[in-house]
Short mmCIF file of C-alpha atoms in Angstrom, two decimals:
data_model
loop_
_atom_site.label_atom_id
_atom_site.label_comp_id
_atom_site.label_asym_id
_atom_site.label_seq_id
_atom_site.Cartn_x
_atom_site.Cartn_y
_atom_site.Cartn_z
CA UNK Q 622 -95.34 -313.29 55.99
CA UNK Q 623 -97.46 -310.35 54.06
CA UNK Q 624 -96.73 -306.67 54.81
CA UNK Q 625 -100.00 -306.19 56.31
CA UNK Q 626 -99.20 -308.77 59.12
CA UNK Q 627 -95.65 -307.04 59.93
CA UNK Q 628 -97.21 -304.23 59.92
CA UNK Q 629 -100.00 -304.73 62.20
CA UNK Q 630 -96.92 -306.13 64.84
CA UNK Q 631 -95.87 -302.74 64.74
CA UNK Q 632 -99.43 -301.03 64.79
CA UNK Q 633 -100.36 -303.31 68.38
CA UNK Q 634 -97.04 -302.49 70.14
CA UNK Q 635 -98.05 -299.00 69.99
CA UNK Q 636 -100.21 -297.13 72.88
CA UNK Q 637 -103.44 -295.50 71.55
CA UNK Q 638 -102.84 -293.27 74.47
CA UNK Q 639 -100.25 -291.23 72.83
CA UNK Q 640 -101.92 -291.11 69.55
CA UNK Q 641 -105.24 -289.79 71.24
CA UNK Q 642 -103.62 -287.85 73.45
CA UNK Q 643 -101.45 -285.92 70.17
CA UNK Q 644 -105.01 -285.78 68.05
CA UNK Q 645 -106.67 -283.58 71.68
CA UNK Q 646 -103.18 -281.13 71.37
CA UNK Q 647 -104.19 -280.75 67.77
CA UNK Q 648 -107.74 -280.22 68.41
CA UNK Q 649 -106.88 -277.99 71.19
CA UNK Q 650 -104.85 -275.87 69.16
CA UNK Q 651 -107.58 -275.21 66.72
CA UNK Q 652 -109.67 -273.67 69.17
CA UNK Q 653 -106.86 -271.72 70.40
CA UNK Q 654 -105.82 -270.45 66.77
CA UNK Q 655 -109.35 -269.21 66.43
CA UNK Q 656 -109.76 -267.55 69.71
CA UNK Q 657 -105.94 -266.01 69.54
CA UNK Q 658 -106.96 -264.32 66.23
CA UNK Q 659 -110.30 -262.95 67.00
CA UNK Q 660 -109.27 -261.33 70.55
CA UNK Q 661 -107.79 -257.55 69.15
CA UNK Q 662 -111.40 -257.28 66.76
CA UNK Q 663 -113.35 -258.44 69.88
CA UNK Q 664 -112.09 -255.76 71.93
CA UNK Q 665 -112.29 -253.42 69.10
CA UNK Q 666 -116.35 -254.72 68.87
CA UNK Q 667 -116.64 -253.98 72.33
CA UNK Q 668 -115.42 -250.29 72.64
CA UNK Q 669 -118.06 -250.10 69.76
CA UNK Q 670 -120.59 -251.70 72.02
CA UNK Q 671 -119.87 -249.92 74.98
CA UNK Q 672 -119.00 -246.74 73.59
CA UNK Q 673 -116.31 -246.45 75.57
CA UNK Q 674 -112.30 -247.17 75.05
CA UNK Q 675 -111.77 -248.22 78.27
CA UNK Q 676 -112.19 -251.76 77.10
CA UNK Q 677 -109.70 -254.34 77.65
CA UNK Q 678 -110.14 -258.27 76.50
CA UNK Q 679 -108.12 -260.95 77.50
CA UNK Q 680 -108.44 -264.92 77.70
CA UNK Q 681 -110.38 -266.33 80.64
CA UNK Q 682 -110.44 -269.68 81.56
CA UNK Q 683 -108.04 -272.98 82.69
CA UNK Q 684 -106.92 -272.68 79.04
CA UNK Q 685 -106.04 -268.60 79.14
CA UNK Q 686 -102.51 -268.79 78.71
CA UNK Q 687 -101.89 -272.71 77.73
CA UNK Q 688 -104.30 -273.77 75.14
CA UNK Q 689 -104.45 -277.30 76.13
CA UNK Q 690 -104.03 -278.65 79.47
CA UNK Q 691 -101.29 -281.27 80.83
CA UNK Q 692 -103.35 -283.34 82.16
CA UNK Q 693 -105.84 -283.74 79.31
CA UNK Q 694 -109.69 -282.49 78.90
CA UNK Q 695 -111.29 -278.97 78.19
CA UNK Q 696 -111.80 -275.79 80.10
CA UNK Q 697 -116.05 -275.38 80.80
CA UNK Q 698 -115.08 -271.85 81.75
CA UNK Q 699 -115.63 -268.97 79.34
CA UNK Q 700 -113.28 -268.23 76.45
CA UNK Q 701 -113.01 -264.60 77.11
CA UNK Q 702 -113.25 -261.36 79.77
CA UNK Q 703 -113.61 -258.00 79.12
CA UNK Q 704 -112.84 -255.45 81.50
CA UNK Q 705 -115.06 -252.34 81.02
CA UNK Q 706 -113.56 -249.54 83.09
CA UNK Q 707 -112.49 -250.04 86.39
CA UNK Q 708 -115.61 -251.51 87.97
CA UNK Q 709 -117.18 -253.47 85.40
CA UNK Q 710 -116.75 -256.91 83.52
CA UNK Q 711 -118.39 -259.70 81.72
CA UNK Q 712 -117.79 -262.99 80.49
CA UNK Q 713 -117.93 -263.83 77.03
CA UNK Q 714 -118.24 -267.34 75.18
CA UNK Q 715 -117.02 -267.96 71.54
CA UNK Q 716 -118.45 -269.92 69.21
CA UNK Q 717 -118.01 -270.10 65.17
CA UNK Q 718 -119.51 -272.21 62.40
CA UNK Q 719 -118.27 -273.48 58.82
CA UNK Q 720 -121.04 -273.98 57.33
CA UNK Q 721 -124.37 -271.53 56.66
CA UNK Q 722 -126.46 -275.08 55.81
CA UNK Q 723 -127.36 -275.20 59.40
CA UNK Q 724 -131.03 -275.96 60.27
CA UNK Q 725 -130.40 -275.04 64.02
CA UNK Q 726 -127.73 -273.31 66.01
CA UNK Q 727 -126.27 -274.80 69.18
CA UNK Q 728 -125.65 -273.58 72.43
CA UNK Q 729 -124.03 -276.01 75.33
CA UNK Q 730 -127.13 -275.93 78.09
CA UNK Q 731 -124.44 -275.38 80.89
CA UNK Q 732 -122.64 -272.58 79.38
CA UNK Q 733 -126.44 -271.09 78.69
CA UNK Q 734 -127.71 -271.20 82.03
CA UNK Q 735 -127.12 -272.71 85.68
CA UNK Q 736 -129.85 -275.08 87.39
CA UNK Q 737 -131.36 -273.78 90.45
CA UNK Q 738 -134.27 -275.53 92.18
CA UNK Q 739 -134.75 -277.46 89.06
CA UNK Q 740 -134.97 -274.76 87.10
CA UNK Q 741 -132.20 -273.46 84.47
CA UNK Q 742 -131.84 -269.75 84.88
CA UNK Q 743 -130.18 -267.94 81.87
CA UNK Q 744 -126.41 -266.42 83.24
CA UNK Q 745 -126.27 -262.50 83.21
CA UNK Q 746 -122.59 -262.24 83.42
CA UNK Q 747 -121.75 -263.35 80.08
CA UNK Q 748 -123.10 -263.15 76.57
CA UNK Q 749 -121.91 -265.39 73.38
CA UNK Q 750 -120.01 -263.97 70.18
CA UNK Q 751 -121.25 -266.00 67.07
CA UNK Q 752 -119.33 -265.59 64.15
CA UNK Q 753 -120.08 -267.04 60.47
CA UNK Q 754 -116.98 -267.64 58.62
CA UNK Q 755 -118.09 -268.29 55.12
CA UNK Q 756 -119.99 -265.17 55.39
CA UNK Q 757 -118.07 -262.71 57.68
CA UNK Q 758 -121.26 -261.99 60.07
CA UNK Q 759 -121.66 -261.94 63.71
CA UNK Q 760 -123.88 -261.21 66.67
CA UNK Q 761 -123.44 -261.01 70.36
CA UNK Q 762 -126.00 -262.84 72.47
CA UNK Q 763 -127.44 -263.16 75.82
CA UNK Q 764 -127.83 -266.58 77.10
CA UNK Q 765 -131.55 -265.00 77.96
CA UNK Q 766 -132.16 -264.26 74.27
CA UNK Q 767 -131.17 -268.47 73.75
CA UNK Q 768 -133.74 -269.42 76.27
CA UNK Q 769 -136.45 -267.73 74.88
CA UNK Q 770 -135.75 -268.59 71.39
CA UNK Q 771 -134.33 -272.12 71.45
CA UNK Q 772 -135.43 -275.38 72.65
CA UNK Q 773 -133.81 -278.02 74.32
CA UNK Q 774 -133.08 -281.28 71.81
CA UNK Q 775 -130.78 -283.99 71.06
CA UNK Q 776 -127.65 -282.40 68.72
CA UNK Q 777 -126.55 -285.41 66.71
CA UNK Q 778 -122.98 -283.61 65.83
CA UNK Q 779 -122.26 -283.59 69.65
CA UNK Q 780 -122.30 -287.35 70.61
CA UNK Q 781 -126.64 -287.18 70.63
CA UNK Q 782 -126.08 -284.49 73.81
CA UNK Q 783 -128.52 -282.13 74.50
CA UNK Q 784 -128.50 -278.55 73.70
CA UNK Q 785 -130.67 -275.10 73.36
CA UNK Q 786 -131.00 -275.63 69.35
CA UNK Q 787 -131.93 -272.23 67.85
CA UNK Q 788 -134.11 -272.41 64.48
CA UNK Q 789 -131.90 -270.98 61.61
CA UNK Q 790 -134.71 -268.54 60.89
CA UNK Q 791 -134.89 -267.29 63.65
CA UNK Q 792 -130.99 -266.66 64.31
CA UNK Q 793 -129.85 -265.30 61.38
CA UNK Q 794 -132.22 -262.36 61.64
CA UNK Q 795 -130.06 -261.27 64.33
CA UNK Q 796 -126.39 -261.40 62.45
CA UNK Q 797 -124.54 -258.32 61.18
CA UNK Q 798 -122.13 -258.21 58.17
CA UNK Q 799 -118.98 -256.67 58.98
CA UNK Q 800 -115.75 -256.82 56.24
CA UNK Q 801 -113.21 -255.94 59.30
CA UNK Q 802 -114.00 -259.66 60.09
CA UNK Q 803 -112.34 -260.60 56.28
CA UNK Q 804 -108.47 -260.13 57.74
CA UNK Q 805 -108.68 -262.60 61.17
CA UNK Q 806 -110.82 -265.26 59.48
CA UNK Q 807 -108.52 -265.48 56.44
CA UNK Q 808 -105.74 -265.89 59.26
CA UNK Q 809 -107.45 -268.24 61.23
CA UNK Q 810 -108.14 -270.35 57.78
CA UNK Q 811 -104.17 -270.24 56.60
CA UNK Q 812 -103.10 -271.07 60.39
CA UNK Q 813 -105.67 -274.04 60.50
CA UNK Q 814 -104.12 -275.01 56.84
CA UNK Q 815 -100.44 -275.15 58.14
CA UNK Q 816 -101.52 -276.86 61.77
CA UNK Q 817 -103.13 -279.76 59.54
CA UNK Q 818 -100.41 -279.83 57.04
CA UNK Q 819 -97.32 -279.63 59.30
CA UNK Q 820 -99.34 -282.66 61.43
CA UNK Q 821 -99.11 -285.19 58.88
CA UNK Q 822 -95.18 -285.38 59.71
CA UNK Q 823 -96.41 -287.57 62.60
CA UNK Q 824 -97.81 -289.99 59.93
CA UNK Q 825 -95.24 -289.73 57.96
CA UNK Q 826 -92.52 -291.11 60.65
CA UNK Q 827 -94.99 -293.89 61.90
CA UNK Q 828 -94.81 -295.18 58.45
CA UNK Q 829 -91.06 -295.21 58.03
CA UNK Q 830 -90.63 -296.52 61.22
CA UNK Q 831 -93.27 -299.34 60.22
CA UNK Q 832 -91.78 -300.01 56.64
CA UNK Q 833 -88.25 -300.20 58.37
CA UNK Q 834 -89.18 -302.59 61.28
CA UNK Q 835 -91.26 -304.95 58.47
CA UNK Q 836 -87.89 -305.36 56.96
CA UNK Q 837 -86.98 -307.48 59.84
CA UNK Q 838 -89.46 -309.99 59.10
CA UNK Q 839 -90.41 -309.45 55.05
CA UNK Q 840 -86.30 -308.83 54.42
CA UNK Q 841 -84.75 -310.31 57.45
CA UNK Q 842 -83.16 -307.15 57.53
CA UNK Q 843 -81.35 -305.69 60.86
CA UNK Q 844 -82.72 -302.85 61.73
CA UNK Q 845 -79.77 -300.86 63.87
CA UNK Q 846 -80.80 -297.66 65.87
CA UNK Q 847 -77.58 -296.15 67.87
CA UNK Q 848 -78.40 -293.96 70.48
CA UNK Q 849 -75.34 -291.93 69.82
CA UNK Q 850 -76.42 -290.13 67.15
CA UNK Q 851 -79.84 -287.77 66.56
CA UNK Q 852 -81.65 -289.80 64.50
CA UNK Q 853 -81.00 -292.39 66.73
CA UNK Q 854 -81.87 -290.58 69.46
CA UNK Q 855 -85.04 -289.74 67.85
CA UNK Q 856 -86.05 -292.77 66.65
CA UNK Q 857 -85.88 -294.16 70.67
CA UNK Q 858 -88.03 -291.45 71.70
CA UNK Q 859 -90.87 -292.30 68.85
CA UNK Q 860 -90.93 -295.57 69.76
CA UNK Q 861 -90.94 -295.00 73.49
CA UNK Q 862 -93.53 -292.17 73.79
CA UNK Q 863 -95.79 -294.68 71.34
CA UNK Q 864 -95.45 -296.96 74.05
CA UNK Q 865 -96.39 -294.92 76.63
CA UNK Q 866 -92.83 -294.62 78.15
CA UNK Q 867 -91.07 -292.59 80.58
CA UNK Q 868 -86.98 -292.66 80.71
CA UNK Q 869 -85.93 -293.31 84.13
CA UNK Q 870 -83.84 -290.19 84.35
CA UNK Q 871 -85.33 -287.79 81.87
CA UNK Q 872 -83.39 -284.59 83.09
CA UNK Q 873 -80.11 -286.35 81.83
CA UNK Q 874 -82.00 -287.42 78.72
CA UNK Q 875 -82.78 -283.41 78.32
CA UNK Q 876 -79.14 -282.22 78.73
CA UNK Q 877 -77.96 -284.61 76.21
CA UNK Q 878 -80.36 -284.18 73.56
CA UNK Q 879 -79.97 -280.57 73.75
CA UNK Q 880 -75.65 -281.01 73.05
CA UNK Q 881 -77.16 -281.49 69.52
CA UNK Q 882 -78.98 -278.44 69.15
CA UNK Q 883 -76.71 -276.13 66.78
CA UNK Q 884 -76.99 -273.61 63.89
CA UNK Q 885 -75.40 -275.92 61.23
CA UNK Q 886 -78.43 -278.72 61.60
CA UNK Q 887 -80.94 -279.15 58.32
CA UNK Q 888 -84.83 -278.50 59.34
CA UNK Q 889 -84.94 -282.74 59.12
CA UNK Q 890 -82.53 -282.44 61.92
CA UNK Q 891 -84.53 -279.91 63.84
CA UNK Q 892 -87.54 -281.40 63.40
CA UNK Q 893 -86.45 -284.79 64.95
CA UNK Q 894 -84.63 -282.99 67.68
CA UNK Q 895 -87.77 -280.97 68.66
CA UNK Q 896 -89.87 -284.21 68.47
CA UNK Q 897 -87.72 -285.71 71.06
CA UNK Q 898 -87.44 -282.56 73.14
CA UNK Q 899 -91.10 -282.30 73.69
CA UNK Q 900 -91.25 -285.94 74.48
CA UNK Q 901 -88.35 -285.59 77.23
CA UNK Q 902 -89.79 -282.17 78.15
CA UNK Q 903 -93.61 -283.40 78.83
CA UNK Q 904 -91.79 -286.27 81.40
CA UNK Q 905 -89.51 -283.72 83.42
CA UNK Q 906 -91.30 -282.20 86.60
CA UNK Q 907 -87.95 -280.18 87.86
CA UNK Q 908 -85.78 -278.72 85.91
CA UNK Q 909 -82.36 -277.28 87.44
CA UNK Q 910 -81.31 -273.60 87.09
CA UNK Q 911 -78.28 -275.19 84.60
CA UNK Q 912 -80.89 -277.52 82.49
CA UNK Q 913 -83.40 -274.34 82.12
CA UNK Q 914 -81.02 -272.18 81.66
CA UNK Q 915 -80.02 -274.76 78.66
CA UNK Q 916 -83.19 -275.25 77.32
CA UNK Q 917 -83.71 -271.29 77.28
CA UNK Q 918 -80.49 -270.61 74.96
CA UNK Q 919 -81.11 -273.65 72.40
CA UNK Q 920 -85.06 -272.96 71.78
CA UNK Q 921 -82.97 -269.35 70.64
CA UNK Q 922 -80.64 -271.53 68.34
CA UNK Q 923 -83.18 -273.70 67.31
CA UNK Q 924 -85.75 -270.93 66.55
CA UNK Q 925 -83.33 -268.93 64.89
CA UNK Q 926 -81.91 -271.55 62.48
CA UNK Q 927 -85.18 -272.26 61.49
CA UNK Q 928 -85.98 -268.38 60.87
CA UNK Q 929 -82.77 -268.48 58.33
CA UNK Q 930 -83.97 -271.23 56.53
CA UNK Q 931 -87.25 -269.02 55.54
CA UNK Q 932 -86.93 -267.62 52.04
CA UNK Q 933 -89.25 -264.35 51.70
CA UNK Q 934 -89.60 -264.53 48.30
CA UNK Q 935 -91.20 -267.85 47.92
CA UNK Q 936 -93.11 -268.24 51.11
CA UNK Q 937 -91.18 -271.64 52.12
CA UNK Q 938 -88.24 -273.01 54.11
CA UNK Q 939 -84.99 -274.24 52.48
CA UNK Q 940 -82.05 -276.04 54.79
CA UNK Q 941 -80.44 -278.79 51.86
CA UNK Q 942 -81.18 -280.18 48.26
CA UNK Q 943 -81.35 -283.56 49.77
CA UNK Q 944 -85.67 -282.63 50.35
CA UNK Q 945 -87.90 -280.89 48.47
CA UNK Q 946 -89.11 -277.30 49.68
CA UNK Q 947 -92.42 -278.57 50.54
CA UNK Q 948 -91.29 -281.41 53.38
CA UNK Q 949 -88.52 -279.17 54.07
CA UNK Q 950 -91.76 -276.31 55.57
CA UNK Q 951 -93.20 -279.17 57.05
CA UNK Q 952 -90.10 -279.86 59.31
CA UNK Q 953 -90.10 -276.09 59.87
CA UNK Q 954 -93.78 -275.91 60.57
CA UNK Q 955 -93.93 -278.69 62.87
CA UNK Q 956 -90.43 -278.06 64.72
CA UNK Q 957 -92.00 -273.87 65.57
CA UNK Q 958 -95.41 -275.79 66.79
CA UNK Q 959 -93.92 -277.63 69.53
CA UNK Q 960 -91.54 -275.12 70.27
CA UNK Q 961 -94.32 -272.61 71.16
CA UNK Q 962 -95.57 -275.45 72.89
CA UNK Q 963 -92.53 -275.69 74.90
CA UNK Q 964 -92.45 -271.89 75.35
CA UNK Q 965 -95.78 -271.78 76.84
CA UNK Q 966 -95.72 -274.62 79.22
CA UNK Q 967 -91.99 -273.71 80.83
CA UNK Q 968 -92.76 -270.08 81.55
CA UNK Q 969 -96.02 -271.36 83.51
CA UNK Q 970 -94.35 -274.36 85.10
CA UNK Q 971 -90.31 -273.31 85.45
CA UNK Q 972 -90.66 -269.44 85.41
CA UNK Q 973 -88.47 -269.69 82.29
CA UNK Q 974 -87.27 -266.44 80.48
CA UNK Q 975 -89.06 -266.55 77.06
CA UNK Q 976 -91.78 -263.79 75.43
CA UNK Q 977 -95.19 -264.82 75.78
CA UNK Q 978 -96.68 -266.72 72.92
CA UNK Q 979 -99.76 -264.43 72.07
CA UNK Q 980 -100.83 -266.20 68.73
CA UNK Q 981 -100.17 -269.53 67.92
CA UNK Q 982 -97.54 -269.60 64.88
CA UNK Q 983 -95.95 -266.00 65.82
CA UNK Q 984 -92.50 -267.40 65.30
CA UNK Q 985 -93.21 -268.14 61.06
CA UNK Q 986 -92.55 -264.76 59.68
CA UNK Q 987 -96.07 -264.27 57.22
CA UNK Q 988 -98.29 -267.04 57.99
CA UNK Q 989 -100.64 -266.44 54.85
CA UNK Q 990 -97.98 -266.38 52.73
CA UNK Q 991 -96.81 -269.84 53.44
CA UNK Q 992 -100.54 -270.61 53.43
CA UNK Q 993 -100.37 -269.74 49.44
CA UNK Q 994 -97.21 -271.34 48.62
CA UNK Q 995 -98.24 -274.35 50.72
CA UNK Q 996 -101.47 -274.65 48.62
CA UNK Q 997 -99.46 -274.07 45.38
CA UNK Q 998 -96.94 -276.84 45.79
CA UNK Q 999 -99.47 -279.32 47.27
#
């Protein structure tokens, strides 16, 4: 039998569900990396605005303190509200672009104004931060302003859904320059770098696990996972969450998976364990005061290791000369971004005792310096 046909054995036993539903976390995170950044210069913006200091910004939303949710889907709520002194407040919707090729700029009609009588009446509690990237300009809009200057049409880029589609002459006659925007966009760009680069781990395993199961049939090779060890360990939880799984008693799947969690593991070793955690974790809708109290102190051990693998001086993460430095920060990169993932979703669900993630990759020590060293070894 070819390879393609073994492979394509192991391609239909897997559930699209799990793949689809790790591509929304990734897409979800994007939007969260973006929005994390820009909060502190939006508030800053706003004093400015205002004229006032008595300005405070924080995340709004279903999405406000875990950027995706459990159950799947998006927020329609506003990214953002600002507290303006003690009395006053106001809603505020984010949007960026890429590009500056744009013949039109897009506004969501329900996030632009609510249908009453038939007629769509522009919101007055909220107005829309627009940021260029390429170009480090921005305005603030009121959904009134989009009304009068858009029209409603069919945006191609969004499925053929309707929008108000402002004329790019018209909106860019409204945008400001301003450098202070230079610093959070070039952190948005090398956090966006090491989300997509730490991600392709996932594709990485699906094709050893492939080549090693086409072995059976190609080879007639045995292929021999024991549960008793990590990898083993690991390898049953890949295959089961691409199946769309759940262990009958996940909580004592937890406990055991976390008797491997110690200081002398490689990243490799980390990264699988993590993989497996947040597969066990997602399934678990109780945990016990001994199994949080567990999970509390080895996320610490885990997070720590990981910290003294980092090497300052070249921007990357070294555990063993067995892998090169490059997938070495990949295991590192991936391991921190479901651990913050973890971190998140137990202090909202099971009260745990962690610090608030704030930005999405605080745990890597200079984020734009492994952006650079990425790029240079790639």
């Amino acid at each position: 039998m070819k390879n393609k046909n073994a492979k394509l054995i192991y391609a239909q036993s897997s559930d699209i569900k799990a793949r689809i539903y790790i591509e929304y976390r990734r897409d979800m995170k994007k939007k969260a990396i973006a929005e994390l950044e820009i909060k502190d210069w939006l508030q800053e913006k706003l004093k400015t605005l205002f004229k006032r200091e008595d300005v405070k910004v924080e995340k709004y939303g279903g999405d406000r303190f875990l950027w995706f949710l459990r159950g799947g889907g998006i927020t329609r709520e506003p990214d953002f509200i600002a507290y303006i002194g003690k009395d006053s407040k106001l809603l505020i919707e984010f949007q960026y672009a890429d590009r500056e090729d744009l013949r039109y700029y897009d506004f969501k009609i329900s996030k632009v104004a609510k249908k009453v009588k038939g007629v769509r009446i522009p919101y007055k509690d909220r107005i829309f931060l627009y940021v260029m990237k390429n170009s480090c300009r921005y305005a603030f809009i009121e959904p009134k302003w989009i009304v009068e200057n858009g029209e409603i049409g069919v945006v191609p880029a969004w499925g053929s859904r309707q929008a108000y589609r402002v004329p790019k002459d018209i909106f860019e006659k409204i945008l400001k320059k301003d450098e202070t925007l230079k610093p959070v966009l070039k952190m948005i760009d090398a956090k966006l770098m090491i989300l997509n680069f730490q991600h392709q781990l996932l594709d990485i395993w699906e094709e050893e696990l492939s080549n090693e199961l086409q072995k059976v049939i190609d080879e007639e090779k045995l292929v021999k996972i024991i549960p008793k060890t990590l990898e083993g360990f690991f390898k049953v939880c890949f295959i089961l969450d691409h199946l769309n799984k759940i262990p009958e008693n996940a909580n004592l799947w937890l406990v055991y998976l976390l008797s491997y969690a110690n200081t002398e593991l490689t990243l490799k070793e980390i990264s699988m364990l993590v993989y497996s955690l947040d597969y066990i974790y997602s399934k678990i809708t109780a945990l016990g005061d001994n199994e949080l109290k567990e999970l509390e102190d080895k996320i610490k051990v885990l997070l720590q290791t990981i910290n003294n693998y980092y090497n300052e001086k070249e921007g990357l993460y070294k555990s063993t000369i067995k892998e090169s430095p490059l997938e070495e920060t990949r295991f590192a990169l991936f391991s921190i971004n479901l651990i913050e993932d973890i971190i998140q979703d137990a202090i909202v669900y099971h009260k745990a005792h962690f610090q608030p993630i704030v930005k999405i990759y605080q745990h890597v020590e200079d984020p734009l310096k492994v952006s650079e060293a990425l790029r240079n070894e790639i």
